[in-house]
Amino acid sequence: MSENTQYAAGNLGEDLIVQWSKPEEERAGTPLLVMFHGYGSNEADLIGLAPHLPEEFTIASLRAPMREGMGYKWFSLVHTPDYSFDQVKNSVNLALKWLDEVKANHSKIVLFGFSMGMAMATSLLRHRPDEYEAVIGCSGFAIDAHGDDFFNDAAVAERKPPMFWGRDQQDPVITQDKVEYTNEWSRAHVDLTKINYSNMMHSISAQEIAHINEYLRVKVLSA
């Protein structure tokens, strides 16, 4: 782990652990990139990408609140009996409680999610559409909430915020129904940049990170 990714995590009510890319004294006024890891992982996973993303950003990688094996999850898998949309709401509200405490310290906020973490990133956007500069989604999906008013999709569609979505069409993890819903939702609600990668499966490739780096520079830092 490089030096700029090992600043100790802080916690919020012992429910949310956050790992930072910069020490506290270097964060003021910087754009904030908030990372949401995938199912069964933890906050140390995505923070390792920090050296490959624009150095202007302060990166905060969040740990999901629910235990899953050796790692954590934001909610139960959608097609299991344990899943409920209330779990999604609870995790979103927990992340927002933390964000409300830190956002005044930053110039812009971008949401970054891998796999289930993309469902979190898009859910935060859909709950508070005016607060985020862009969303980065990697090998993930958006939640079909069946019209629940927790999501303000009409406001998202009116604003059309930029969203990057990268995936491999041969991804063996994200089911086709989720891909189809995410395609339909994103094309109707956001300014979508969608890139299909080969030989990446369910992961993030070096090529995709290079594209995300460029995307953040053009869509966020130069905006």
Coordinates of C-alpha atoms in Angstrom, one line a residue:
M1 CA 0.0 0.0 0.0
S2 CA 1.5 3.4 -1.0
E3 CA 2.0 6.1 1.6
N4 CA -0.9 8.2 0.5
T5 CA -3.4 5.4 1.0
Q6 CA -2.7 4.4 4.6
Y7 CA -4.2 7.1 6.7
A8 CA -6.1 5.5 9.5
A9 CA -9.8 4.9 9.2
G10 CA -12.2 6.9 11.3
N11 CA -15.6 5.6 12.5
L12 CA -19.1 6.9 12.9
G13 CA -21.0 5.4 15.7
E14 CA -19.0 2.2 15.3
D15 CA -21.1 1.4 12.3
L16 CA -19.2 3.1 9.4
I17 CA -15.4 2.8 9.0
V18 CA -13.7 5.2 6.5
Q19 CA -10.2 5.0 5.1
W20 CA -8.7 8.2 3.6
S21 CA -6.1 8.9 0.9
K22 CA -4.9 12.1 2.5
P23 CA -4.2 13.2 6.1
E24 CA -6.9 15.5 7.6
E25 CA -4.7 18.7 7.2
E26 CA -4.6 18.2 3.4
R27 CA -8.3 17.7 2.7
A28 CA -9.8 21.2 3.0
G29 CA -11.1 22.6 -0.3
T30 CA -10.4 19.4 -2.3
P31 CA -12.9 17.5 -4.4
L32 CA -14.0 14.4 -2.5
L33 CA -14.3 11.0 -4.2
V34 CA -16.3 8.6 -2.1
M35 CA -15.8 4.8 -2.7
F36 CA -18.2 2.0 -2.1
H37 CA -16.8 -1.5 -2.2
G38 CA -18.4 -4.7 -3.5
Y39 CA -20.2 -7.6 -1.7
G40 CA -18.0 -9.4 0.9
S41 CA -15.1 -6.9 0.6
N42 CA -14.0 -4.0 2.8
E43 CA -12.8 -0.4 2.8
A44 CA -9.1 -1.4 2.0
D45 CA -10.1 -2.8 -1.4
L46 CA -10.7 0.2 -3.6
I47 CA -8.4 2.7 -1.8
G48 CA -5.5 1.0 -3.5
L49 CA -6.7 2.7 -6.7
A50 CA -5.9 6.1 -5.3
P51 CA -2.4 6.5 -6.8
H52 CA -4.0 5.9 -10.3
L53 CA -6.6 8.6 -9.9
P54 CA -6.2 12.4 -10.1
E55 CA -4.1 13.6 -7.2
E56 CA -6.4 16.6 -6.7
F57 CA -9.0 14.4 -5.1
T58 CA -9.3 13.4 -1.5
I59 CA -10.5 9.8 -1.6
A60 CA -12.6 8.3 1.2
S61 CA -13.3 4.5 1.1
L62 CA -16.2 3.4 3.2
R63 CA -16.8 0.0 4.9
A64 CA -20.3 -1.4 4.5
P65 CA -22.1 -1.8 7.9
M66 CA -23.3 -5.5 7.5
R67 CA -21.0 -8.5 8.0
E68 CA -20.6 -11.0 5.2
G69 CA -18.1 -13.8 5.7
M70 CA -14.7 -12.3 6.1
G71 CA -15.9 -8.9 4.7
Y72 CA -18.9 -6.7 4.6
K73 CA -22.0 -5.9 2.5
W74 CA -24.3 -2.9 2.0
F75 CA -27.4 -5.1 1.8
S76 CA -28.2 -8.8 1.1
L77 CA -28.1 -10.1 -2.4
V78 CA -31.2 -8.9 -4.3
H79 CA -32.4 -12.4 -5.3
T80 CA -32.3 -13.9 -1.8
P81 CA -35.0 -14.1 0.9
D82 CA -32.9 -11.9 3.2
Y83 CA -33.0 -8.9 0.9
S84 CA -35.1 -5.9 1.5
F85 CA -35.0 -2.4 0.1
D86 CA -35.0 -1.2 3.7
Q87 CA -31.4 -2.5 3.9
V88 CA -30.5 -0.3 1.0
K89 CA -32.1 2.7 2.6
N90 CA -30.4 2.1 5.9
S91 CA -26.9 1.9 4.3
V92 CA -27.7 5.0 2.2
N93 CA -28.8 6.9 5.3
L94 CA -25.7 5.9 7.2
A95 CA -23.4 7.0 4.4
L96 CA -25.3 10.3 4.1
K97 CA -25.0 10.9 7.9
W98 CA -21.3 10.7 7.5
L99 CA -21.3 12.8 4.3
D100 CA -23.3 15.5 6.0
E101 CA -20.5 15.8 8.5
V102 CA -17.7 16.2 6.0
K103 CA -19.1 17.7 2.8
A104 CA -18.6 21.3 3.8
N105 CA -14.9 20.7 3.8
H106 CA -14.9 19.8 0.1
S107 CA -15.5 21.6 -3.2
K108 CA -17.3 18.8 -5.0
I109 CA -18.4 15.2 -4.3
V110 CA -18.1 12.3 -6.7
L111 CA -19.5 8.8 -5.9
F112 CA -17.5 5.7 -7.0
G113 CA -18.9 2.2 -6.7
F114 CA -17.7 -1.3 -7.7
S115 CA -20.3 -4.1 -8.1
M116 CA -22.8 -3.8 -5.2
G117 CA -21.0 -0.5 -4.5
M118 CA -22.3 0.9 -7.8
A119 CA -25.8 0.2 -6.5
M120 CA -24.9 2.3 -3.4
A121 CA -23.4 5.1 -5.5
T122 CA -26.4 5.4 -7.8
S123 CA -28.8 5.1 -4.8
L124 CA -27.2 8.1 -3.1
L125 CA -27.6 10.0 -6.3
R126 CA -31.2 9.0 -6.6
H127 CA -32.0 10.0 -3.1
R128 CA -30.3 13.4 -3.2
P129 CA -29.8 14.2 -6.9
D130 CA -28.4 17.7 -6.5
E131 CA -25.4 17.0 -4.2
Y132 CA -23.1 15.0 -6.5
E133 CA -20.9 16.1 -9.4
A134 CA -20.7 12.7 -11.0
V135 CA -21.0 8.9 -10.5
I136 CA -18.5 6.3 -11.4
G137 CA -19.8 2.7 -11.7
C138 CA -17.6 -0.3 -12.3
S139 CA -19.0 -3.8 -13.0
G140 CA -22.2 -3.0 -11.1
F141 CA -25.8 -2.1 -11.3
A142 CA -28.6 0.2 -10.1
I143 CA -31.4 -0.9 -7.8
D144 CA -34.9 -1.5 -9.1
A145 CA -36.9 0.0 -6.3
H146 CA -40.3 -0.5 -8.0
G147 CA -41.3 3.2 -7.7
D148 CA -40.3 3.7 -4.0
D149 CA -40.3 7.4 -3.3
F150 CA -37.0 7.1 -1.5
F151 CA -35.6 7.7 -5.0
N152 CA -36.3 11.0 -6.7
D153 CA -35.7 9.8 -10.3
A154 CA -37.6 12.7 -11.8
A155 CA -35.1 15.2 -10.3
V156 CA -32.2 13.0 -11.5
A157 CA -33.7 13.0 -15.1
E158 CA -34.1 16.8 -15.0
R159 CA -30.5 17.4 -14.0
K160 CA -28.9 14.6 -16.1
P161 CA -25.7 14.3 -14.0
P162 CA -22.7 12.6 -15.7
M163 CA -22.2 8.9 -15.0
F164 CA -19.4 6.6 -16.1
W165 CA -20.3 2.9 -16.3
G166 CA -17.7 0.3 -17.3
R167 CA -18.3 -3.4 -17.5
D168 CA -17.4 -6.6 -19.3
Q169 CA -20.3 -8.1 -21.3
Q170 CA -19.1 -11.5 -20.1
D171 CA -19.3 -10.5 -16.4
P172 CA -20.4 -13.7 -14.7
V173 CA -21.6 -12.0 -11.5
I174 CA -24.1 -9.3 -12.4
T175 CA -27.3 -11.0 -13.7
Q176 CA -28.8 -10.0 -17.0
D177 CA -32.0 -8.5 -15.4
K178 CA -29.8 -6.1 -13.4
V179 CA -27.9 -5.1 -16.5
E180 CA -31.1 -4.5 -18.5
Y181 CA -32.6 -2.4 -15.7
T182 CA -29.4 -0.4 -15.3
N183 CA -29.2 0.2 -19.0
E184 CA -32.8 1.4 -19.1
W185 CA -32.6 3.6 -16.0
S186 CA -29.2 5.2 -16.9
R187 CA -30.1 6.1 -20.4
A188 CA -33.3 7.8 -19.2
H189 CA -31.8 9.6 -16.2
V190 CA -28.1 10.5 -16.5
D191 CA -25.6 11.7 -19.0
L192 CA -24.1 8.3 -19.6
T193 CA -20.7 7.3 -20.7
K194 CA -20.8 3.5 -21.0
I195 CA -17.7 1.4 -22.0
N196 CA -17.7 -2.3 -22.5
Y197 CA -14.4 -4.0 -21.8
S198 CA -13.1 -7.4 -22.9
N199 CA -11.3 -10.0 -20.7
M200 CA -12.1 -8.1 -17.5
M201 CA -14.9 -10.3 -16.2
H202 CA -16.0 -9.0 -12.8
S203 CA -13.2 -6.7 -11.9
I204 CA -11.6 -3.3 -12.7
S205 CA -8.9 -3.3 -15.3
A206 CA -5.9 -1.0 -15.8
Q207 CA -7.5 0.3 -19.0
E208 CA -10.7 1.1 -17.2
I209 CA -8.8 3.0 -14.5
A210 CA -7.0 5.0 -17.1
H211 CA -10.4 5.9 -18.7
I212 CA -11.8 6.8 -15.2
N213 CA -8.8 9.1 -14.6
E214 CA -9.4 10.9 -17.9
Y215 CA -13.2 11.1 -17.2
L216 CA -12.7 12.7 -13.8
R217 CA -10.3 15.2 -15.2
V218 CA -12.7 16.2 -18.1
K219 CA -16.1 15.9 -16.4
V220 CA -15.2 17.0 -12.9
L221 CA -11.9 18.9 -12.6
S222 CA -12.3 20.8 -15.8
A223 CA -16.1 21.5 -15.4

